[in-house]
Structure formats: C-alpha cells, structure tokens
XYZ file of C-alpha atoms in Angstrom:
475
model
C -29.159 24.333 35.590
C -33.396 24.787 35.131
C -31.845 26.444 31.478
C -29.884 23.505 30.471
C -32.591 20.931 31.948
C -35.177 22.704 29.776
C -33.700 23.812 26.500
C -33.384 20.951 23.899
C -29.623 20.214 22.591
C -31.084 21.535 19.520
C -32.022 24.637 20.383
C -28.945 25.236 22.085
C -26.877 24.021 19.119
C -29.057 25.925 16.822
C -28.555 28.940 19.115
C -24.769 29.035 19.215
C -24.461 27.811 15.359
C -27.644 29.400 12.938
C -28.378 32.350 15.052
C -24.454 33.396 16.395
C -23.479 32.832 12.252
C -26.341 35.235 11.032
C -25.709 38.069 13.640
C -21.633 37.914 13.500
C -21.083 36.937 9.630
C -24.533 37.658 7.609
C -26.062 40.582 9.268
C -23.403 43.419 9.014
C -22.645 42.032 5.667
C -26.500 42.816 4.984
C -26.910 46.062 6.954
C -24.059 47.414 5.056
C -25.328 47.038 1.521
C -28.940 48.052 2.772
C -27.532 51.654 3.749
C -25.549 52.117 1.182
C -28.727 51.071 -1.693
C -30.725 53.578 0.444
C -28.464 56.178 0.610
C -28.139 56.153 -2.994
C -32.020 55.585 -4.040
C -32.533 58.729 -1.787
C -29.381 60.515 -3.765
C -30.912 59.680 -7.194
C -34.319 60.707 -6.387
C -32.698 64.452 -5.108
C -30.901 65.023 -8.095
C -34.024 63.890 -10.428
C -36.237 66.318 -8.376
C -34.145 68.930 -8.789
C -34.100 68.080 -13.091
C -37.595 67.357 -12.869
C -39.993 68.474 -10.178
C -42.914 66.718 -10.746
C -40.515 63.651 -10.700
C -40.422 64.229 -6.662
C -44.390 64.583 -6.479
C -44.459 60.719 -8.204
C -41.570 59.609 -6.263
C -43.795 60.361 -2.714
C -46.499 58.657 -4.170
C -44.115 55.634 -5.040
C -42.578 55.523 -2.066
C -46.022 55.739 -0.018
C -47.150 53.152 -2.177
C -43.913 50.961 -1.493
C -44.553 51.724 2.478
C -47.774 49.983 2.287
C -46.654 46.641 0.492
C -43.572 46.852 3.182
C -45.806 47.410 6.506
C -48.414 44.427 5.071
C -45.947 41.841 4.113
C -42.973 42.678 6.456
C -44.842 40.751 9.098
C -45.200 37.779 6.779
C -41.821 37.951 5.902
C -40.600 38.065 9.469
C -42.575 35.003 10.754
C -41.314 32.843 7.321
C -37.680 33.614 8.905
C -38.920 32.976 12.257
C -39.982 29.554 11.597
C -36.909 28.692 9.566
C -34.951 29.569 12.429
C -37.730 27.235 14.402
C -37.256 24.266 12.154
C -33.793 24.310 12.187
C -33.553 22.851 16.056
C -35.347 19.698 16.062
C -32.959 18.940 12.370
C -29.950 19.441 14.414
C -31.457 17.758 17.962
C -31.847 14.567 15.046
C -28.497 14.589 13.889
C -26.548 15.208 16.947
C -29.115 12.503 18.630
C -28.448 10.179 15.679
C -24.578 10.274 15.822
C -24.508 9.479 19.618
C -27.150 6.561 19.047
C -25.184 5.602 15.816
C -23.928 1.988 17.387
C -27.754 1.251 18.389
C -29.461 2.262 15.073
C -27.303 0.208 13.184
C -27.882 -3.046 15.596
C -31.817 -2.828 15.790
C -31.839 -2.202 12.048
C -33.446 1.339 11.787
C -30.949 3.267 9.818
C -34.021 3.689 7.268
C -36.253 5.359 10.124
C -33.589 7.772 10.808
C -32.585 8.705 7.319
C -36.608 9.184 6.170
C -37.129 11.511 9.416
C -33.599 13.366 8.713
C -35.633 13.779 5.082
C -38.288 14.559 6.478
C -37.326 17.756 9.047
C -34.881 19.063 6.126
C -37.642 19.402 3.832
C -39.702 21.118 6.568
C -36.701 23.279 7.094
C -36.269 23.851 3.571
C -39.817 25.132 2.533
C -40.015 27.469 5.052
C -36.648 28.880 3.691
C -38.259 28.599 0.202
C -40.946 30.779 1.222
C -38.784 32.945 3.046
C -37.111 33.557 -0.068
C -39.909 33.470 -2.451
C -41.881 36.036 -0.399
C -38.929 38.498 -1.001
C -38.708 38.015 -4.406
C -42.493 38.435 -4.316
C -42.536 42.167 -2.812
C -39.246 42.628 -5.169
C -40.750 42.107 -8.401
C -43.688 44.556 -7.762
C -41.456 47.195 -6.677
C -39.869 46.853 -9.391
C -43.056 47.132 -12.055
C -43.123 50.635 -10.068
C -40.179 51.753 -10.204
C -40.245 51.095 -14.250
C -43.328 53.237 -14.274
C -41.777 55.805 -12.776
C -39.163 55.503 -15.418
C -41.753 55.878 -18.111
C -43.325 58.406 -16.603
C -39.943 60.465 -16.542
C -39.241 59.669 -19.594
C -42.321 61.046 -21.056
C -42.046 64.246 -18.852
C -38.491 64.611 -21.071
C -39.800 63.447 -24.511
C -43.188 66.376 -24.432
C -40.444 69.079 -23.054
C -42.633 69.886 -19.735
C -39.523 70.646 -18.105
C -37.616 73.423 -19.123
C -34.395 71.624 -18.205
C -31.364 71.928 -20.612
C -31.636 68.393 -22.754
C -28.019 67.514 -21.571
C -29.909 67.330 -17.900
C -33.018 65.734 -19.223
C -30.733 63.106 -20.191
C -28.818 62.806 -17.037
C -32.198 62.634 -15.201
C -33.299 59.774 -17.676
C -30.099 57.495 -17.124
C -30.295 58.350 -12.951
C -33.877 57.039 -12.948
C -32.862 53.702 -15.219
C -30.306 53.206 -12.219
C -33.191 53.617 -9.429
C -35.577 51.048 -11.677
C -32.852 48.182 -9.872
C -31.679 49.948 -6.910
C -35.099 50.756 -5.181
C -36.229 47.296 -5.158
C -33.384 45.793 -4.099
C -33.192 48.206 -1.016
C -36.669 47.223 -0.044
C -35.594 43.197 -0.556
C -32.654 44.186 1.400
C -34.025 46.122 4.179
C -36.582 43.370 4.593
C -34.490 40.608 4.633
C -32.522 42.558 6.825
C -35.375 43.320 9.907
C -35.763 39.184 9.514
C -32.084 38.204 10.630
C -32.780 40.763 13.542
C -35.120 37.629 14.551
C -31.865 35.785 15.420
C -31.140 38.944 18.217
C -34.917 38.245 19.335
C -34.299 34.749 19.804
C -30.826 35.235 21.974
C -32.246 37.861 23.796
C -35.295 35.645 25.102
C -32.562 32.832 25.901
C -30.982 35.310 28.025
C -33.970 36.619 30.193
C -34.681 32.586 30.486
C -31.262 31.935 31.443
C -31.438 32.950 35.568
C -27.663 33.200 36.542
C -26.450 31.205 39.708
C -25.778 33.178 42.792
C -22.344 34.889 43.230
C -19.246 33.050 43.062
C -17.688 35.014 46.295
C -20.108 36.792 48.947
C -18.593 39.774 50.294
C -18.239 40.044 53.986
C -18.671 36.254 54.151
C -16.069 34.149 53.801
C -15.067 30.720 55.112
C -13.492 29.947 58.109
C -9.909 28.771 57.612
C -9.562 25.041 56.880
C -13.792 24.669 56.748
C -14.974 22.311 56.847
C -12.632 20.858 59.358
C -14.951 17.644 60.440
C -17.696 17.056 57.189
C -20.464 17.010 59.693
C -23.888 17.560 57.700
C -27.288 18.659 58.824
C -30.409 19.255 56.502
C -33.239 21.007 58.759
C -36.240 21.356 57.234
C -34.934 21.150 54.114
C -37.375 21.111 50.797
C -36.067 21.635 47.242
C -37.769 22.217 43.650
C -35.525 22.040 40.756
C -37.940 25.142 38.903
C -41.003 27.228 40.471
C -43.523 25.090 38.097
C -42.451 21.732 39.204
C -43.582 19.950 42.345
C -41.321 19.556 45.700
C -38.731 17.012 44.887
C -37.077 16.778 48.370
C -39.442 17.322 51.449
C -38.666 18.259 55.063
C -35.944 16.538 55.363
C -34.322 16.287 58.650
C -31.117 14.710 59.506
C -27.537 15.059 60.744
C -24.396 13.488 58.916
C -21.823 12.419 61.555
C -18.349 13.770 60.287
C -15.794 10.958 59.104
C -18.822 8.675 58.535
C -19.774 6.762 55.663
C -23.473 6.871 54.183
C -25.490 4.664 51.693
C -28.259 6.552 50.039
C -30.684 3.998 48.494
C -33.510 4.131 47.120
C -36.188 3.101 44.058
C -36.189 5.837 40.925
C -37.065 9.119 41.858
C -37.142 9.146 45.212
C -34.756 11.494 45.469
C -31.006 10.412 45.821
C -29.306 12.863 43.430
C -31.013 15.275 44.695
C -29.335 15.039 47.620
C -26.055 16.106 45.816
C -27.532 18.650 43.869
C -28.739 20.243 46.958
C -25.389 19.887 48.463
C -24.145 21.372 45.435
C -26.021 24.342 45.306
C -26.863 23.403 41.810
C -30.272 24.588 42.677
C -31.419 26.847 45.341
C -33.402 25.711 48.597
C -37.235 26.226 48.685
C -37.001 26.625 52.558
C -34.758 25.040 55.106
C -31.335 25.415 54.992
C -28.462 22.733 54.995
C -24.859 22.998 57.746
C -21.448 21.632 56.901
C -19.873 22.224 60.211
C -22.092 24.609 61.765
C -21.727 27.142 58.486
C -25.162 27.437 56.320
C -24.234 26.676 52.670
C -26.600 29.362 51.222
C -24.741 32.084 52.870
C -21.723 31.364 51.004
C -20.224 32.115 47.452
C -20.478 28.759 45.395
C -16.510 28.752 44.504
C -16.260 28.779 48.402
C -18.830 26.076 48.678
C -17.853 23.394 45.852
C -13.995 23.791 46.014
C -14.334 22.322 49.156
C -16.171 19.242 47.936
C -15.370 16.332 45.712
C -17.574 14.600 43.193
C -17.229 10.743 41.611
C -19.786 10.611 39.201
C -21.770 7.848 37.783
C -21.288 9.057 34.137
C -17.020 9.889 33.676
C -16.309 13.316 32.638
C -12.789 13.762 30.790
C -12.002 17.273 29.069
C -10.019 17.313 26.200
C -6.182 17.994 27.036
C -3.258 15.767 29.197
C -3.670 13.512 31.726
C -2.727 15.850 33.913
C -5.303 18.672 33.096
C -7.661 16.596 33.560
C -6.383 15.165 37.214
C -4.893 18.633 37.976
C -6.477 21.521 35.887
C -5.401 24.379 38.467
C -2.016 22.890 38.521
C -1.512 23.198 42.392
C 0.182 19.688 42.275
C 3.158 18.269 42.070
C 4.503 15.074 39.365
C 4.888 13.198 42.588
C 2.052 13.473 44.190
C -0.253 12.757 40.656
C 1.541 9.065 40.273
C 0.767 8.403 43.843
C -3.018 8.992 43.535
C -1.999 7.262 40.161
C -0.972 4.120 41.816
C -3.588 4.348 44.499
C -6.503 3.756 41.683
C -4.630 1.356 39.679
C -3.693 3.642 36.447
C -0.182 3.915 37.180
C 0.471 0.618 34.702
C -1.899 2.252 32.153
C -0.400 5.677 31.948
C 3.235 4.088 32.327
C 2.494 2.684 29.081
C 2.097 5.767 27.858
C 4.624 7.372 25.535
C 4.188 10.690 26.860
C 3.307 9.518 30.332
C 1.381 12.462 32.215
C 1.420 14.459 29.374
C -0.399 12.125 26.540
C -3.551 13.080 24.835
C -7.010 13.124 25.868
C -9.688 13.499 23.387
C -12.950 14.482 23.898
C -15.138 12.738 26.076
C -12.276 10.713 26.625
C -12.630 7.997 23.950
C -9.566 6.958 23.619
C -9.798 5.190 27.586
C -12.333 2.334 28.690
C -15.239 3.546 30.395
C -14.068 1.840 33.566
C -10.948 3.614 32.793
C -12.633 7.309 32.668
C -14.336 6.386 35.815
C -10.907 5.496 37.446
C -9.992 9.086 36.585
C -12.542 10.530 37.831
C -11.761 8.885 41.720
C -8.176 9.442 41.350
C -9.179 13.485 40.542
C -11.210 13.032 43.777
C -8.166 11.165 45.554
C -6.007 14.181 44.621
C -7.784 16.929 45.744
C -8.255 15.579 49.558
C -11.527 17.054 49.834
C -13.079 16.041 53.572
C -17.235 15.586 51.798
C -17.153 12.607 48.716
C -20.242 12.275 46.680
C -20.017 9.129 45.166
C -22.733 8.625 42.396
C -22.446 5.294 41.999
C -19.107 5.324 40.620
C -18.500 1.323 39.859
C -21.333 1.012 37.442
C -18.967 0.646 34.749
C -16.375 -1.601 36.141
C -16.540 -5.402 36.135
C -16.810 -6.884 39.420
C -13.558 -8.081 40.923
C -11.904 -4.229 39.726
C -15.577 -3.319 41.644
C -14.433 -5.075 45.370
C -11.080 -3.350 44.576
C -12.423 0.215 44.564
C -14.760 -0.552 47.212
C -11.777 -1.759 49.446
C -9.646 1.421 47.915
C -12.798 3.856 48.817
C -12.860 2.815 52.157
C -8.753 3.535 52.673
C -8.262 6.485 51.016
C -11.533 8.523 52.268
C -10.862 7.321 55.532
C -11.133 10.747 57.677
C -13.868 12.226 55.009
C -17.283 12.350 55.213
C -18.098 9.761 52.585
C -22.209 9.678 50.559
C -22.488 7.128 48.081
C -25.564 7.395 46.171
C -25.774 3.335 45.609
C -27.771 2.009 42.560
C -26.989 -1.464 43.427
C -27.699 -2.332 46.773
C -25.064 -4.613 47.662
C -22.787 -1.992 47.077
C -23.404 -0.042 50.054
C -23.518 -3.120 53.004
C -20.069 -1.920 54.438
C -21.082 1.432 55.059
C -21.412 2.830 58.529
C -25.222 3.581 58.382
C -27.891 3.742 55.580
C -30.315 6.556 54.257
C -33.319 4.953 52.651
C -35.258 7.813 50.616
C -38.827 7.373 49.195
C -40.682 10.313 47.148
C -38.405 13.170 48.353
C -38.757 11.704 51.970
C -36.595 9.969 54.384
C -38.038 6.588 55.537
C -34.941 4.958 57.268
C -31.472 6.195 58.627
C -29.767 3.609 60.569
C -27.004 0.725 60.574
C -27.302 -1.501 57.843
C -27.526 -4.638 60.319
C -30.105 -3.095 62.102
C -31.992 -2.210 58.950
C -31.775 -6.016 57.393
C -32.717 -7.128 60.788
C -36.398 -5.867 60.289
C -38.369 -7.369 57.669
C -41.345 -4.260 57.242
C -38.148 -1.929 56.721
C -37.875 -1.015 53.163
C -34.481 -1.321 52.870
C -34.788 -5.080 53.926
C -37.074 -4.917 51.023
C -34.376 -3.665 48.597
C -31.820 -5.779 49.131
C -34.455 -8.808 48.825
C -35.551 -7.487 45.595
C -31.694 -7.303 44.734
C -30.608 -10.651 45.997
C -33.356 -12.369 43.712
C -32.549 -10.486 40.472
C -29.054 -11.478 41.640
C -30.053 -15.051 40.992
C-alpha cells in the first residue's frame, strides 16, 4: 500500500500508458530498423574497402569521429527524453484530477484556471519533446556533412585513378557510398533515439524495486484452524504501527482485548488513529512490534488470503466493480439466487433490483454510477451480510444515507451482526451510542475503553467531550 500511498495517479497513469506504449509498440519497431541501417552501413563500407582501400582508412576516422559526437551528446539526448517522460505525469495527474472535479470547477467558476494550467504543463511537455527531437536532428545533420565528405573524397579517389579497380567497380563503389551518405546518419539518429526509449525500462524498473510486495498469500506449515475464528475475540498487545520506515509511529502501544460477539465504537478527532485500526487488522501494513490475536491465533503468522477471507469490510467510500449485481455481491460465486435476494431484502434493495429488467443480472458500470451513493453503500453491507463473516469493520458506512434510511441500518446492523464481533469506526458521534462499549483514540493512543453510559457520565472524559462538541454543531 506505502507504493500506491506514495506514487501520484499520474505517475502511475503515465507508467502504465507513455512508458508500457513505448516499450511494447515503439521500441521493437525502433530496434528493428536500427539493426537493420547498421547492418547495412557496415555491409556498404566492406564492399567499398574492398573497391577502394584507402576508403576503409577514412571510414575509421569517420566513424571515430561519429563516436565522439555520439558519447558527448548521447547523454543530452537521454536526459531531453527523460524529462519528457517526467513532464508527462503531472499533465495526466491534471486531467484525470480535472475530470473527477469537473462538477466543482464548473460551480466555483474556474474552468479558465484549469484550461490555462492544462496549457500550461502541455507546453512544458511539448518543448522538452521539441528538444528531444531537435537535438537528434542536430547530431543527424552533422553526420551527415561527413558522410558527404566521405563521398567526395571517394569520388575523387575514382576520378585521379588511385585505385587500380576495374571502372565498372569504381562505379559500383561510387553509387554504394551515395547510399551510406543517408543511411549512416540515420543509424546514428536511430540508435540514439533508440538508447532514449530504453529510459521507459529505467523508469519501470525503479517502480518495481519501490514497489515492496505484501507477504505471502498462504504460509506453509501454517494454516488456520477449522472454522477460525470461531468467537471474534481481539487482543492488540503492545501493538505499534508505521505505515513506511520514514514516517513517525501512527498507532502506539496499544493494549486492549475485544470481547467476541461485542460491539465497539471507535471515536475519535482526525488522525488519531481510527483507520488505522482496520488497516492493522487488515494486514494492509505490517506491525512495527507487538502483535495482534483473533482467537488466540497471531495474525502475522498467517497467509493474508487466510487472514482477510475471514473478515468483512463496510466502507465509508462504496466500492462497485464493473459487471452484474451479482459479481459484485458474489464474485466467487459460492452462493446461491436464494440466498442473494434474502441479504437483498435484509438491506432494503430487493424493490430496487426487482425493478430491474434483468434482475440479478443487470449492469454495473464503473464505479457504480448508474446507483445513488446511498445505494452503492447499501451494496456494500449487503456484500458484508452475505458473506457471514464473524469480525465487521464498519467505516462509517451511513455517511451517505439520509437520516431516517440511517436509524434503519443502524437497527438492521445491530440484527444481522448479531453473533459477530462488530468495530464501527464512527465519524459522527451519535452514531455509535447503542454500542456495547466505546474506544476513544487520541494521537495513535488509547485514552478511554468503556460503556458509553459510563463514559458520558464523566465530564473530564474526552468522549463526554465529543459528543458535547457534536450535540452543539447538531443545533
């Protein structure tokens, strides 16, 4: 995840689209006609030799010459198609930035701000392109003033009769070397060009070493116990977490135990680290030190399929995929018809998707635009519903959805997780009254774990000073 968190869109974007185009589509396309323009300057220059010897002392001292324009400028050449590939991120972070935020540029009137800084990062990327360009044609043009003299000089070599060549041959020689006049300096354009879209392999090849993978999927010799976890009973000891090596400790000694079957608010002001709570449970990023128990079992000695098929996640943010309805609720297809239109009916979508002509089958388009957002979200707990999982995160997932549908899936939570260990990373406050105890975090830290009527009942708690904070923006 550090890759993704740290990478621009751009980059990305410009990684899988610029660089991916130039190494599948341009660069054997340009490797191919640089060999075979070599292969036939170095066939030309044989068969002159051999007509004319001295032609082979001036073609070393041509080439040598050529060598020396190649080693200075190759460098420039290299760093003009390095920053072209540069510039080409932060054009493409714009537009695909632009096109999300289309609806809000429009409304606060900027559409001109946009369009002039568009302008402006194409015509960055565009003159370093033009230089790219221009620098080849640069080299190109004085290898080919050389290669002309070395026409010339041939030429004169046949008109004086230094070579005792048959005049049939002298000829020959004479129409070969017009050939090489066009063919040497396009190899040397060529080849150049060529070494620059090799900067596209450099630039995939750093993304990989920066790209750490995750740890294995399955561990062998370690595997879960059969029906783990049977109870949802979580204990962090000790636990500290840092989402890269650079960055400070986001989550610090923490120490507590989950009851199984229980219910848990996390609250807490921004960035004191409630989603991290998930992400640790998720494995998304590694432990610094301590370790965290579902059930007695240590996550980290687990493969992550193991770990996360055994967990559900309601996110605050809806993820759809593009496909059915029923990809999307059942992607593994280990479900029946039946059993989809229940969960269906338990989160209120049966109606919707009745509606339907194609019912469980109908399209789903990317992102899921063609649903409300409270909609999407609705998916996303009836994916949860259907996979029976015995841990629920629940990231806020009524943020989107008005308030009476709100009390509805609050109610409907509280039914159909009953039995499962249930943590609802709560946003809002008021959301998270009804829950059996409450987890109030502060800079990676926990500062209260109790009921929530003990919790209100003290007025130096801080969660007493949350919810008064709440109730007054409330009114």
């Amino acid at each position: 995840m550090s890759f993704f968190d740290t990478i621009p869109v751009g980059r990305l974007l410009n990684c899988f689209v610029a660089d991916l185009d130039e190494l599948d589509q341009l660069l054997p396309i340009v490797v191919e006609e640089f060999l075979i323009l070599f292969l036939m300057v170095v066939a030309i220059l044989l068969v002159v030799s051999v007509l004319s010897p001295y032609t082979l002392l001036i073609g070393i001292i041509l080439v040598t010459i050529c060598l020396v324009y190649y080693l200075k400028f190759k460098m420039a050449i290299s760093m003009f198609k390095r920053l072209e590939n540069y510039s080409r991120s932060p054009l493409l972070s714009h537009i695909v930035t632009t096109l999300q935020g289309l609806s809000s540029i429009h409304i606060y009137g900027k559409t001109e701000d946009f369009i002039s800084k568009f302008k402006r990062l194409s015509d960055t990327q565009n003159n370093y392109l033009l230089m790219f360009l221009s620098s080849s044609r640069w080299i190109a043009l004085r290898l080919e003033t050389m290669t002309n003299l070395l026409t010339l000089t041939v030429a004169l070599f046949v008109a004086f009769g230094i070579s005792s060549a048959p005049y049939s041959y002298k000829a020959m020689a004479i129409s070969l070397i017009l050939q090489l006049a066009s063919n040497f300096q396009a190899t040397a354009r060529i080849g150049s060009e060529t070494e620059a879209y090799f900067t596209s392999a450099e630039r995939m090849l750093q993304y990989m070493k920066m790209c750490v993978p995750e740890a294995p999927l399955h561990t062998e010799g370690m595997s879960c116990p059969p029906g783990w976890p049977q109870h949802g009973e979580i204990t962090f000891q000790d636990y500290q977490m840092k989402y890269r090596d650079n960055t400070p400790i986001i989550l610090n000694g923490i120490n507590l135990t989950i009851h199984g079957q229980e219910v848990v608010g996390i609250v807490g002001r921004t960035g004191s680290g409630k989603s991290s709570l998930g992400v640790a449970l998720f494995r998304l990023v590694e432990a610094a030190a301590g370790r965290i128990l579902i059930d007695g079992v240590d996550i980290s000695s687990i493969g992550l399929e193991d770990l996360r098929s055994r967990f559900s996640v309601i996110p605050q943010d809806p993820v759809l995929l593009s496909g059915t309805i029923r990809f999307n609720l059942d992607p593994f297809d280990c479900y029946t018809d039946e059993q989809i239109w229940n969960v269906l009916d338990t989160t209120f979508l049966r109606m919707t998707i009745s509606k339907l002509p194609q019912g469980l089958q109908a399209e789903v388009v990317e992102s899921g635009r063609n649903f409300s957002v409270g909609e999407r979200q609705l998916f996303c707990i009836a994916r949860a519903v259907l996979r029976k999982s015995k841990i629920i995160l629940i990231d806020e997932a009524t943020a989107s959805i008005d308030v009476e549908t709100d009390t509805l899936i609050q109610h409907m939570i509280r039914e159909v997780f009953q039995g499962c260990t249930v943590l609802v990373i709560a946003h809002r406050i008021t959301t998270v009254l009804n829950c059996d105890r409450i987890l109030v975090m502060n800079k990676g830290e926990v500062v209260e774990f109790d009921r929530p009527e003990i919790l209100q009942q003290k007025p130096e708690s801080m969660f007493a000073s949350l919810l008064a904070t709440a109730n007054f923006s409330m009114s």
